[in-house]
Amino acid sequence: MTENRADLAIVGAGVMGLAHAWAAARRGLKVVVFERSLRAAGASVRNFGLIWPIGQPHGRMYDLALRSRAYWLEVIEQARLPYWPEGSLHAVYRDDEAAVAREFAEVGPRLGFQCEWLDADQALSRSRALNPASLLGALWSPTEITIDPRVTIATLPSFLSERLGVQFRFGCSVRRIDLPLVEAGAEHWNVENVIVCSGDDFESLYPETFASSGLTRVKLQMLRTAPQPDGWRLGPALAAGLTLRFYRSFSVCQTLPALRQRIAHETPEYDRWEIHGLVSQTAQGELTLGDSHEYGPVVDIFNKEAIDCLMLRYISTFLSAPDLSIAQRWYGVYVKHPDHPYLTLNPAPGAHIVTSPGGAGMTLSFGIAAETIAEIYV
Ligand SMILES: Cc1cc2nc3c(=O)[nH]c(=O)nc-3n(C[C@H](O)[C@H](O)[C@H](O)COP(=O)(O)OP(=O)(O)OC[C@H]3O[C@@H](n4cnc5c(N)ncnc54)[C@H](O)[C@@H]3O)c2cc1C
């Protein structure tokens, strides 16, 4: 058995682990990352790849999302990763949706959001992917960035390793943490601090801390088309009326309850599975479509075809793309706390769990990581 030394060990090579590795290594710390799989296969490669500040409530969380976005830009440019800083559109087709979008375009800028209302013609000139029939307009925001999560999460380890000397141990599960000792696979490491970014694994490490944390799992069903023909690109990432009731940013709108009530009355099936419609595009030109939300500690391993049908029904009301035939279906799981946007827990001196950025882990990861590292290494 070998014994090694590092300043900081990180558990998990999902986006949270990688972001913490970057934030620590750029301060000159010696960092080792352990990932139990041969390549990361958790929520971080199963998502839309949307860096989505517009979904964060104003104030601390929106500011954190913007800081995180700035770090992302630094990293993806240095790592020469593909990205599309093309913003987002929330397209609206009903009067109550338009009321919310217009109200947010009015109050949002006063709260710090960069957004504006576009009428139908202006929206169509920003996106050729919007269905023009009955389109009333859209909420435009320039701050959203799309990355390709599979490419990004697969590439960042070699970038961090080559540029910043971060060591990676893939296929190496952390079994025990008793600082300064970390046991991982067949290796023993001596470290000062450990940051656990184990995603939805609550069982392997610190099970009692997780059990009392209030965290739960959320399952999301997702779909992906084949690559769009002839290099067709989506442009801004797309959302629509259902999304206005999903993200907390929009809860400042006094017109929101009427929209919620109409959806609950007219299409309760969307509320039943907490469905809304988001569309992003990968480097290869596939469209990523979703999503739904099922809550609870136990994840149903079987996808529900009815949910996929509902998502496709809804998305086809606003998306007009050359090829909507579905090539891939999967689900992802993230961890969420009912009251906190994410959790940092300290189960033992030097041990830090940083988890549960919910459906905003891509958006917030680099911002959260910068804060964690600044707090640990004052
Ligand atoms: C379908 C879906 C769509 C989403 N879309 C978006 C989006 O567009 N924008 C956005 O901002 N957020 C999005 N999210 C949320 C975001 O993906 C997550 O918040 C984020 O990926 C969580 O990252 P993580 O590193 O904590 O977890 P994970 O990516 O799950 O990584 C945890 C890693 O830890 C490893 N691990 C666990 N235990 C051990 C151990 N003992 N030893 C070694 N390794 C271990 C696991 O193997 C895993 O690779 C989405 C989530 C899902 C599921």
Tab-separated table of C-alpha atoms and ligand atoms in Angstrom:
chain	number	residue	atom	x	y	z
A	1	MET	CA	0.000	0.000	0.000
A	2	THR	CA	1.389	3.420	-0.958
A	3	GLU	CA	1.096	6.552	1.193
A	4	ASN	CA	0.904	9.956	-0.474
A	5	ARG	CA	0.559	13.564	0.620
A	6	ALA	CA	-1.604	16.463	-0.529
A	7	ASP	CA	-2.964	19.640	1.000
A	8	LEU	CA	-6.500	18.865	-0.103
A	9	ALA	CA	-8.351	15.726	-1.147
A	10	ILE	CA	-11.577	16.019	-3.114
A	11	VAL	CA	-14.134	13.245	-3.360
A	12	GLY	CA	-15.954	13.187	-6.706
A	13	ALA	CA	-15.007	14.417	-10.190
A	14	GLY	CA	-18.424	15.847	-11.036
A	15	VAL	CA	-18.660	19.572	-11.668
A	16	MET	CA	-18.563	20.417	-7.947
A	17	GLY	CA	-15.400	18.396	-7.351
A	18	LEU	CA	-13.710	19.801	-10.463
A	19	ALA	CA	-14.636	23.382	-9.584
A	20	HIS	CA	-13.202	22.967	-6.074
A	21	ALA	CA	-10.042	21.418	-7.518
A	22	TRP	CA	-9.626	24.442	-9.820
A	23	ALA	CA	-10.268	26.994	-7.063
A	24	ALA	CA	-7.770	25.296	-4.719
A	25	ALA	CA	-5.046	24.504	-7.236
A	26	ARG	CA	-4.946	28.040	-8.625
A	27	ARG	CA	-4.082	29.171	-5.089
A	28	GLY	CA	-1.052	26.888	-5.201
A	29	LEU	CA	-2.496	24.052	-3.126
A	30	LYS	CA	-1.534	20.453	-3.836
A	31	VAL	CA	-4.808	18.752	-4.742
A	32	VAL	CA	-5.842	15.147	-5.382
A	33	VAL	CA	-9.310	14.210	-6.721
A	34	PHE	CA	-10.800	10.748	-6.229
A	35	GLU	CA	-13.564	9.511	-8.517
A	36	ARG	CA	-14.976	6.070	-7.954
A	37	SER	CA	-16.026	5.594	-11.600
A	38	LEU	CA	-13.566	5.332	-14.467
A	39	ARG	CA	-15.159	8.537	-15.725
A	40	ALA	CA	-17.711	10.802	-14.038
A	41	ALA	CA	-21.217	9.594	-14.824
A	42	GLY	CA	-23.385	11.503	-12.360
A	43	ALA	CA	-25.616	14.553	-12.708
A	44	SER	CA	-22.773	16.594	-14.183
A	45	VAL	CA	-22.804	14.699	-17.484
A	46	ARG	CA	-26.565	14.202	-17.568
A	47	ASN	CA	-27.669	17.818	-17.665
A	48	PHE	CA	-28.409	20.512	-20.244
A	49	GLY	CA	-25.060	22.239	-19.833
A	50	LEU	CA	-26.853	25.472	-19.085
A	51	ILE	CA	-25.171	28.152	-17.013
A	52	TRP	CA	-28.418	29.843	-16.143
A	53	PRO	CA	-28.199	32.927	-13.901
A	54	ILE	CA	-31.704	34.056	-14.962
A	55	GLY	CA	-33.140	31.239	-12.795
A	56	GLN	CA	-31.551	32.457	-9.561
A	57	PRO	CA	-33.386	34.742	-7.147
A	58	HIS	CA	-32.112	38.299	-7.046
A	59	GLY	CA	-29.499	39.297	-4.525
A	60	ARG	CA	-26.958	36.857	-3.158
A	61	MET	CA	-27.801	33.895	-5.419
A	62	TYR	CA	-27.978	35.848	-8.673
A	63	ASP	CA	-24.698	37.576	-7.804
A	64	LEU	CA	-23.143	34.197	-7.000
A	65	ALA	CA	-24.360	32.840	-10.357
A	66	LEU	CA	-22.795	35.793	-12.204
A	67	ARG	CA	-19.478	35.319	-10.379
A	68	SER	CA	-19.631	31.620	-11.183
A	69	ARG	CA	-20.313	32.442	-14.827
A	70	ALA	CA	-17.208	34.667	-14.908
A	71	TYR	CA	-15.069	31.819	-13.506
A	72	TRP	CA	-16.596	29.433	-16.044
A	73	LEU	CA	-15.607	31.746	-18.883
A	74	GLU	CA	-12.043	31.868	-17.584
A	75	VAL	CA	-11.842	28.085	-17.341
A	76	ILE	CA	-13.495	27.173	-20.625
A	77	GLU	CA	-11.389	29.659	-22.540
A	78	GLN	CA	-8.172	28.432	-20.958
A	79	ALA	CA	-9.179	24.807	-21.530
A	80	ARG	CA	-10.276	25.648	-25.100
A	81	LEU	CA	-13.661	24.044	-24.528
A	82	PRO	CA	-16.592	24.776	-26.843
A	83	TYR	CA	-19.281	27.084	-25.461
A	84	TRP	CA	-22.142	29.208	-26.708
A	85	PRO	CA	-22.644	32.493	-24.800
A	86	GLU	CA	-25.897	33.145	-26.615
A	87	GLY	CA	-28.237	33.959	-23.765
A	88	SER	CA	-31.755	32.636	-23.337
A	89	LEU	CA	-35.312	33.252	-24.423
A	90	HIS	CA	-38.453	32.453	-22.435
A	91	ALA	CA	-41.019	32.328	-25.237
A	92	VAL	CA	-44.648	33.088	-24.332
A	93	TYR	CA	-47.808	32.042	-26.127
A	94	ARG	CA	-50.551	32.903	-23.651
A	95	ASP	CA	-51.640	36.231	-22.176
A	96	ASP	CA	-50.879	35.185	-18.590
A	97	GLU	CA	-47.372	34.047	-19.626
A	98	ALA	CA	-46.810	37.323	-21.444
A	99	ALA	CA	-47.942	39.194	-18.334
A	100	VAL	CA	-45.284	37.482	-16.210
A	101	ALA	CA	-42.557	37.927	-18.824
A	102	ARG	CA	-43.418	41.607	-19.288
A	103	GLU	CA	-43.572	42.209	-15.550
A	104	PHE	CA	-40.201	40.555	-15.029
A	105	ALA	CA	-38.709	42.593	-17.877
A	106	GLU	CA	-39.961	45.647	-15.960
A	107	VAL	CA	-38.891	44.773	-12.400
A	108	GLY	CA	-35.924	42.482	-13.205
A	109	PRO	CA	-33.473	45.196	-14.312
A	110	ARG	CA	-34.161	47.125	-11.083
A	111	LEU	CA	-33.145	43.965	-9.185
A	112	GLY	CA	-29.942	43.566	-11.195
A	113	PHE	CA	-31.117	41.244	-13.980
A	114	GLN	CA	-30.082	41.997	-17.540
A	115	CYS	CA	-33.269	41.179	-19.370
A	116	GLU	CA	-35.813	42.732	-21.680
A	117	TRP	CA	-39.170	42.051	-23.249
A	118	LEU	CA	-39.174	41.280	-26.988
A	119	ASP	CA	-42.305	41.343	-29.108
A	120	ALA	CA	-42.914	38.377	-31.429
A	121	ASP	CA	-40.995	39.819	-34.384
A	122	GLN	CA	-38.028	40.759	-32.219
A	123	ALA	CA	-38.042	37.292	-30.602
A	124	LEU	CA	-38.126	35.592	-33.999
A	125	SER	CA	-35.230	37.704	-35.189
A	126	ARG	CA	-33.195	36.423	-32.204
A	127	SER	CA	-34.122	32.766	-32.733
A	128	ARG	CA	-35.113	30.799	-35.776
A	129	ALA	CA	-35.942	27.869	-33.475
A	130	LEU	CA	-39.138	29.422	-32.084
A	131	ASN	CA	-42.493	28.304	-33.353
A	132	PRO	CA	-43.965	31.547	-34.770
A	133	ALA	CA	-47.622	30.426	-34.587
A	134	SER	CA	-49.386	32.358	-31.785
A	135	LEU	CA	-46.083	33.616	-30.390
A	136	LEU	CA	-46.734	36.725	-28.271
A	137	GLY	CA	-43.134	37.577	-27.439
A	138	ALA	CA	-40.244	36.494	-25.227
A	139	LEU	CA	-38.181	37.450	-22.224
A	140	TRP	CA	-34.620	37.877	-23.488
A	141	SER	CA	-31.602	37.528	-21.212
A	142	PRO	CA	-28.002	37.689	-22.472
A	143	THR	CA	-26.335	36.089	-19.428
A	144	GLU	CA	-26.957	32.393	-20.127
A	145	ILE	CA	-24.163	30.224	-21.533
A	146	THR	CA	-24.446	26.733	-22.968
A	147	ILE	CA	-21.601	24.268	-22.621
A	148	ASP	CA	-21.510	20.612	-23.651
A	149	PRO	CA	-21.544	18.785	-20.320
A	150	ARG	CA	-20.152	15.500	-21.619
A	151	VAL	CA	-17.221	17.161	-23.386
A	152	THR	CA	-16.569	19.592	-20.541
A	153	ILE	CA	-16.583	17.116	-17.664
A	154	ALA	CA	-14.458	14.645	-19.647
A	155	THR	CA	-11.886	17.306	-20.617
A	156	LEU	CA	-11.485	19.326	-17.408
A	157	PRO	CA	-9.449	16.673	-15.527
A	158	SER	CA	-6.633	16.679	-18.085
A	159	PHE	CA	-6.706	20.499	-18.186
A	160	LEU	CA	-6.494	20.712	-14.378
A	161	SER	CA	-3.789	18.119	-14.306
A	162	GLU	CA	-1.613	19.673	-17.043
A	163	ARG	CA	-2.110	23.342	-16.111
A	164	LEU	CA	-2.356	23.191	-12.330
A	165	GLY	CA	-0.831	19.868	-11.315
A	166	VAL	CA	-4.061	18.426	-9.882
A	167	GLN	CA	-3.736	14.668	-9.443
A	168	PHE	CA	-6.681	12.462	-10.408
A	169	ARG	CA	-7.468	8.963	-9.280
A	170	PHE	CA	-10.292	7.531	-11.389
A	171	GLY	CA	-11.809	4.155	-10.534
A	172	CYS	CA	-10.824	4.912	-6.939
A	173	SER	CA	-13.580	5.019	-4.341
A	174	VAL	CA	-12.939	6.865	-1.086
A	175	ARG	CA	-13.782	4.334	1.620
A	176	ARG	CA	-12.793	6.080	4.823
A	177	ILE	CA	-11.878	9.552	5.974
A	178	ASP	CA	-10.145	9.896	9.334
A	179	LEU	CA	-8.013	12.978	8.887
A	180	PRO	CA	-5.218	13.277	8.161
A	181	LEU	CA	-5.826	9.842	6.622
A	182	VAL	CA	-7.921	9.247	3.508
A	183	GLU	CA	-8.313	5.663	2.288
A	184	ALA	CA	-9.166	5.452	-1.391
A	185	GLY	CA	-8.997	2.259	-3.394
A	186	ALA	CA	-5.662	0.677	-2.529
A	187	GLU	CA	-4.081	4.014	-1.604
A	188	HIS	CA	-3.555	5.825	1.671
A	189	TRP	CA	-3.279	9.609	1.518
A	190	ASN	CA	-2.218	12.066	4.161
A	191	VAL	CA	-4.091	15.381	3.724
A	192	GLU	CA	-4.964	18.468	5.759
A	193	ASN	CA	-8.469	18.960	4.423
A	194	VAL	CA	-10.991	16.972	2.463
A	195	ILE	CA	-13.963	18.269	0.459
A	196	VAL	CA	-16.680	15.726	-0.257
A	197	CYS	CA	-18.604	16.457	-3.471
A	198	SER	CA	-20.222	13.054	-3.768
A	199	GLY	CA	-23.435	14.174	-5.462
A	200	ASP	CA	-26.342	11.887	-4.609
A	201	ASP	CA	-24.260	9.334	-2.728
A	202	PHE	CA	-25.317	9.819	0.889
A	203	GLU	CA	-24.468	6.325	2.010
A	204	SER	CA	-20.741	5.776	1.564
A	205	LEU	CA	-19.254	8.564	3.654
A	206	TYR	CA	-20.712	10.298	6.711
A	207	PRO	CA	-24.079	8.489	6.473
A	208	GLU	CA	-25.321	9.961	9.769
A	209	THR	CA	-24.564	13.523	8.683
A	210	PHE	CA	-26.426	12.997	5.444
A	211	ALA	CA	-29.335	11.240	7.157
A	212	SER	CA	-29.959	14.267	9.381
A	213	SER	CA	-29.299	16.881	6.670
A	214	GLY	CA	-32.823	17.125	5.240
A	215	LEU	CA	-31.528	16.416	1.746
A	216	THR	CA	-33.586	14.524	-0.758
A	217	ARG	CA	-33.074	13.164	-4.260
A	218	VAL	CA	-34.738	14.527	-7.377
A	219	LYS	CA	-35.059	12.431	-10.535
A	220	LEU	CA	-35.271	14.192	-13.921
A	221	GLN	CA	-36.145	12.532	-17.236
A	222	MET	CA	-34.306	13.831	-20.279
A	223	LEU	CA	-34.333	13.383	-24.059
A	224	ARG	CA	-31.899	14.106	-26.845
A	225	THR	CA	-32.435	14.354	-30.582
A	226	ALA	CA	-30.021	13.208	-33.249
A	227	PRO	CA	-27.615	15.925	-34.497
A	228	GLN	CA	-29.551	18.560	-36.397
A	229	PRO	CA	-28.890	18.505	-40.165
A	230	ASP	CA	-26.652	20.901	-42.109
A	231	GLY	CA	-25.004	22.440	-39.055
A	232	TRP	CA	-28.316	23.970	-37.864
A	233	ARG	CA	-27.690	25.776	-34.562
A	234	LEU	CA	-30.257	26.614	-31.898
A	235	GLY	CA	-28.980	30.076	-30.968
A	236	PRO	CA	-30.163	31.190	-27.500
A	237	ALA	CA	-31.200	28.391	-25.161
A	238	LEU	CA	-34.984	28.136	-25.065
A	239	ALA	CA	-37.557	27.999	-22.301
A	240	ALA	CA	-41.234	28.910	-22.293
A	241	GLY	CA	-44.239	29.655	-20.108
A	242	LEU	CA	-43.994	26.612	-17.819
A	243	THR	CA	-40.471	27.636	-16.856
A	244	LEU	CA	-41.732	30.963	-15.534
A	245	ARG	CA	-43.418	29.042	-12.705
A	246	PHE	CA	-40.329	26.916	-12.029
A	247	TYR	CA	-37.408	29.195	-11.195
A	248	ARG	CA	-37.473	31.270	-8.028
A	249	SER	CA	-36.291	34.404	-9.822
A	250	PHE	CA	-39.808	34.906	-11.211
A	251	SER	CA	-41.540	34.691	-7.841
A	252	VAL	CA	-41.206	38.499	-7.554
A	253	CYS	CA	-43.920	38.807	-10.239
A	254	GLN	CA	-47.395	39.640	-8.965
A	255	THR	CA	-48.837	38.149	-12.156
A	256	LEU	CA	-47.328	34.724	-11.434
A	257	PRO	CA	-50.132	33.262	-9.243
A	258	ALA	CA	-52.655	33.627	-12.100
A	259	LEU	CA	-50.341	31.727	-14.439
A	260	ARG	CA	-49.809	29.024	-11.826
A	261	GLN	CA	-53.560	28.684	-11.294
A	262	ARG	CA	-54.305	28.378	-14.997
A	263	ILE	CA	-51.685	25.657	-15.447
A	264	ALA	CA	-52.911	23.789	-12.351
A	265	HIS	CA	-56.461	23.911	-13.673
A	266	GLU	CA	-55.841	23.355	-17.397
A	267	THR	CA	-52.881	20.964	-17.448
A	268	PRO	CA	-52.428	19.470	-13.958
A	269	GLU	CA	-50.296	16.719	-15.516
A	270	TYR	CA	-47.483	19.253	-15.919
A	271	ASP	CA	-47.658	20.086	-12.225
A	272	ARG	CA	-47.961	16.414	-11.241
A	273	TRP	CA	-44.495	15.704	-12.682
A	274	GLU	CA	-43.205	19.276	-12.337
A	275	ILE	CA	-42.564	19.448	-16.056
A	276	HIS	CA	-41.223	22.463	-17.859
A	277	GLY	CA	-39.501	22.797	-21.205
A	278	LEU	CA	-35.823	23.640	-21.667
A	279	VAL	CA	-33.841	23.225	-24.881
A	280	SER	CA	-30.064	23.389	-25.300
A	281	GLN	CA	-27.716	22.095	-27.973
A	282	THR	CA	-24.547	20.004	-27.762
A	283	ALA	CA	-21.282	20.382	-29.662
A	284	GLN	CA	-22.423	17.693	-32.089
A	285	GLY	CA	-25.650	19.538	-32.808
A	286	GLU	CA	-28.032	17.320	-30.815
A	287	LEU	CA	-30.855	19.089	-28.964
A	288	THR	CA	-31.134	18.277	-25.270
A	289	LEU	CA	-34.754	18.406	-24.103
A	290	GLY	CA	-36.340	18.189	-20.677
A	291	ASP	CA	-37.270	17.996	-17.897
A	292	SER	CA	-39.461	16.545	-15.155
A	293	HIS	CA	-39.006	16.273	-11.377
A	294	GLU	CA	-39.815	13.373	-9.050
A	295	TYR	CA	-38.834	13.826	-5.409
A	296	GLY	CA	-37.891	11.284	-2.750
A	297	PRO	CA	-35.007	9.353	-1.263
A	298	VAL	CA	-35.570	6.335	-3.516
A	299	VAL	CA	-35.197	6.850	-7.255
A	300	ASP	CA	-37.462	4.850	-9.556
A	301	ILE	CA	-35.013	3.186	-11.953
A	302	PHE	CA	-37.713	2.906	-14.612
A	303	ASN	CA	-38.510	5.937	-16.734
A	304	LYS	CA	-42.148	6.775	-17.353
A	305	GLU	CA	-43.023	6.970	-21.024
A	306	ALA	CA	-45.983	9.199	-20.153
A	307	ILE	CA	-43.570	11.830	-18.806
A	308	ASP	CA	-41.474	11.765	-21.987
A	309	CYS	CA	-44.660	12.174	-24.050
A	310	LEU	CA	-45.785	15.149	-21.965
A	311	MET	CA	-42.391	16.829	-22.259
A	312	LEU	CA	-42.330	16.339	-26.018
A	313	ARG	CA	-45.920	17.554	-26.335
A	314	TYR	CA	-45.073	20.721	-24.483
A	315	ILE	CA	-41.714	21.417	-26.123
A	316	SER	CA	-43.183	20.964	-29.607
A	317	THR	CA	-45.555	23.866	-28.874
A	318	PHE	CA	-42.641	26.331	-28.904
A	319	LEU	CA	-39.667	24.612	-30.568
A	320	SER	CA	-39.372	24.531	-34.318
A	321	ALA	CA	-36.289	22.515	-35.274
A	322	PRO	CA	-35.496	20.468	-38.374
A	323	ASP	CA	-35.378	17.068	-36.628
A	324	LEU	CA	-37.186	16.302	-33.375
A	325	SER	CA	-36.799	12.521	-33.575
A	326	ILE	CA	-35.446	11.231	-30.277
A	327	ALA	CA	-32.103	9.441	-30.295
A	328	GLN	CA	-31.397	9.145	-26.543
A	329	ARG	CA	-33.371	8.981	-23.304
A	330	TRP	CA	-31.952	8.941	-19.792
A	331	TYR	CA	-32.530	10.208	-16.329
A	332	GLY	CA	-30.374	12.139	-13.928
A	333	VAL	CA	-30.536	12.625	-10.192
A	334	TYR	CA	-29.572	15.641	-8.189
A	335	VAL	CA	-29.718	16.388	-4.510
A	336	LYS	CA	-31.760	19.185	-3.051
A	337	HIS	CA	-32.459	20.763	0.293
A	338	PRO	CA	-35.989	22.138	0.815
A	339	ASP	CA	-34.777	25.459	2.230
A	340	HIS	CA	-31.162	26.036	1.222
A	341	PRO	CA	-29.811	26.578	-2.310
A	342	TYR	CA	-26.857	24.332	-1.357
A	343	LEU	CA	-25.305	22.916	1.793
A	344	THR	CA	-21.870	22.959	3.335
A	345	LEU	CA	-21.508	20.608	6.281
A	346	ASN	CA	-18.543	19.983	8.581
A	347	PRO	CA	-18.789	16.444	9.923
A	348	ALA	CA	-15.271	16.585	11.443
A	349	PRO	CA	-12.392	19.075	11.720
A	350	GLY	CA	-10.906	19.527	8.244
A	351	ALA	CA	-13.753	17.614	6.566
A	352	HIS	CA	-16.188	19.592	4.437
A	353	ILE	CA	-19.195	18.303	2.529
A	354	VAL	CA	-20.302	20.652	-0.263
A	355	THR	CA	-23.427	19.406	-1.897
A	356	SER	CA	-26.950	19.885	-3.183
A	357	PRO	CA	-26.811	22.826	-5.555
A	358	GLY	CA	-30.016	21.227	-6.860
A	359	GLY	CA	-30.862	21.966	-10.461
A	360	ALA	CA	-28.288	24.755	-10.571
A	361	GLY	CA	-25.026	22.908	-9.973
A	362	MET	CA	-23.584	23.745	-13.372
A	363	THR	CA	-24.529	27.375	-12.874
A	364	LEU	CA	-23.260	27.806	-9.328
A	365	SER	CA	-20.368	25.329	-9.028
A	366	PHE	CA	-17.415	27.626	-9.670
A	367	GLY	CA	-18.877	30.394	-7.523
A	368	ILE	CA	-19.578	28.036	-4.617
A	369	ALA	CA	-16.097	26.524	-4.949
A	370	ALA	CA	-14.393	29.924	-4.796
A	371	GLU	CA	-16.307	30.701	-1.583
A	372	THR	CA	-15.535	27.321	0.001
A	373	ILE	CA	-11.817	27.554	-0.683
A	374	ALA	CA	-11.683	31.175	0.546
A	375	GLU	CA	-13.391	30.104	3.795
A	376	ILE	CA	-11.140	27.089	4.419
A	377	TYR	CA	-7.877	28.823	3.492
A	378	VAL	CA	-8.512	32.245	4.984
B	1	LIG	C1	-31.081	16.002	-15.755
B	1	LIG	C2	-30.396	17.148	-15.089
B	1	LIG	C3	-30.330	18.380	-15.732
B	1	LIG	C4	-29.682	19.438	-15.123
B	1	LIG	N1	-29.484	20.591	-15.822
B	1	LIG	C5	-28.715	21.575	-15.273
B	1	LIG	C6	-28.353	22.710	-16.035
B	1	LIG	O1	-28.587	22.797	-17.238
B	1	LIG	N2	-27.738	23.747	-15.401
B	1	LIG	C7	-27.385	23.666	-14.078
B	1	LIG	O2	-26.881	24.638	-13.544
B	1	LIG	N3	-27.595	22.531	-13.372
B	1	LIG	C8	-28.236	21.487	-13.934
B	1	LIG	N4	-28.470	20.346	-13.235
B	1	LIG	C9	-27.906	20.215	-11.895
B	1	LIG	C10	-26.426	19.812	-11.947
B	1	LIG	O3	-26.192	18.874	-12.971
B	1	LIG	C11	-26.005	19.237	-10.589
B	1	LIG	O4	-26.337	20.160	-9.560
B	1	LIG	C12	-24.504	19.008	-10.545
B	1	LIG	O5	-24.081	18.262	-11.662
B	1	LIG	C13	-24.100	18.301	-9.260
B	1	LIG	O6	-22.714	18.076	-9.356
B	1	LIG	P1	-21.966	17.181	-8.289
B	1	LIG	O7	-20.518	17.242	-8.652
B	1	LIG	O8	-22.392	17.572	-6.911
B	1	LIG	O9	-22.576	15.702	-8.487
B	1	LIG	P2	-22.244	14.565	-9.550
B	1	LIG	O10	-22.093	15.074	-10.906
B	1	LIG	O11	-23.263	13.497	-9.317
B	1	LIG	O12	-20.823	14.047	-9.122
B	1	LIG	C14	-20.579	13.336	-7.915
B	1	LIG	C15	-19.414	12.390	-8.180
B	1	LIG	O13	-18.942	11.855	-6.952
B	1	LIG	C16	-18.523	10.537	-7.189
B	1	LIG	N5	-18.465	9.850	-5.893
B	1	LIG	C17	-19.498	9.675	-5.007
B	1	LIG	N6	-19.057	9.017	-3.902
B	1	LIG	C18	-17.718	8.784	-4.094
B	1	LIG	C19	-16.707	8.149	-3.310
B	1	LIG	N7	-16.964	7.632	-2.092
B	1	LIG	N8	-15.442	8.077	-3.809
B	1	LIG	C20	-15.150	8.597	-5.034
B	1	LIG	N9	-16.076	9.194	-5.821
B	1	LIG	C21	-17.341	9.303	-5.360
B	1	LIG	C22	-19.606	10.003	-8.124
B	1	LIG	O14	-19.148	8.845	-8.830
B	1	LIG	C23	-19.848	11.200	-9.036
B	1	LIG	O15	-19.048	11.160	-10.221
B	1	LIG	C24	-29.124	19.271	-13.821
B	1	LIG	C25	-29.214	18.048	-13.180
B	1	LIG	C26	-29.825	16.981	-13.806
B	1	LIG	C27	-29.876	15.654	-13.106
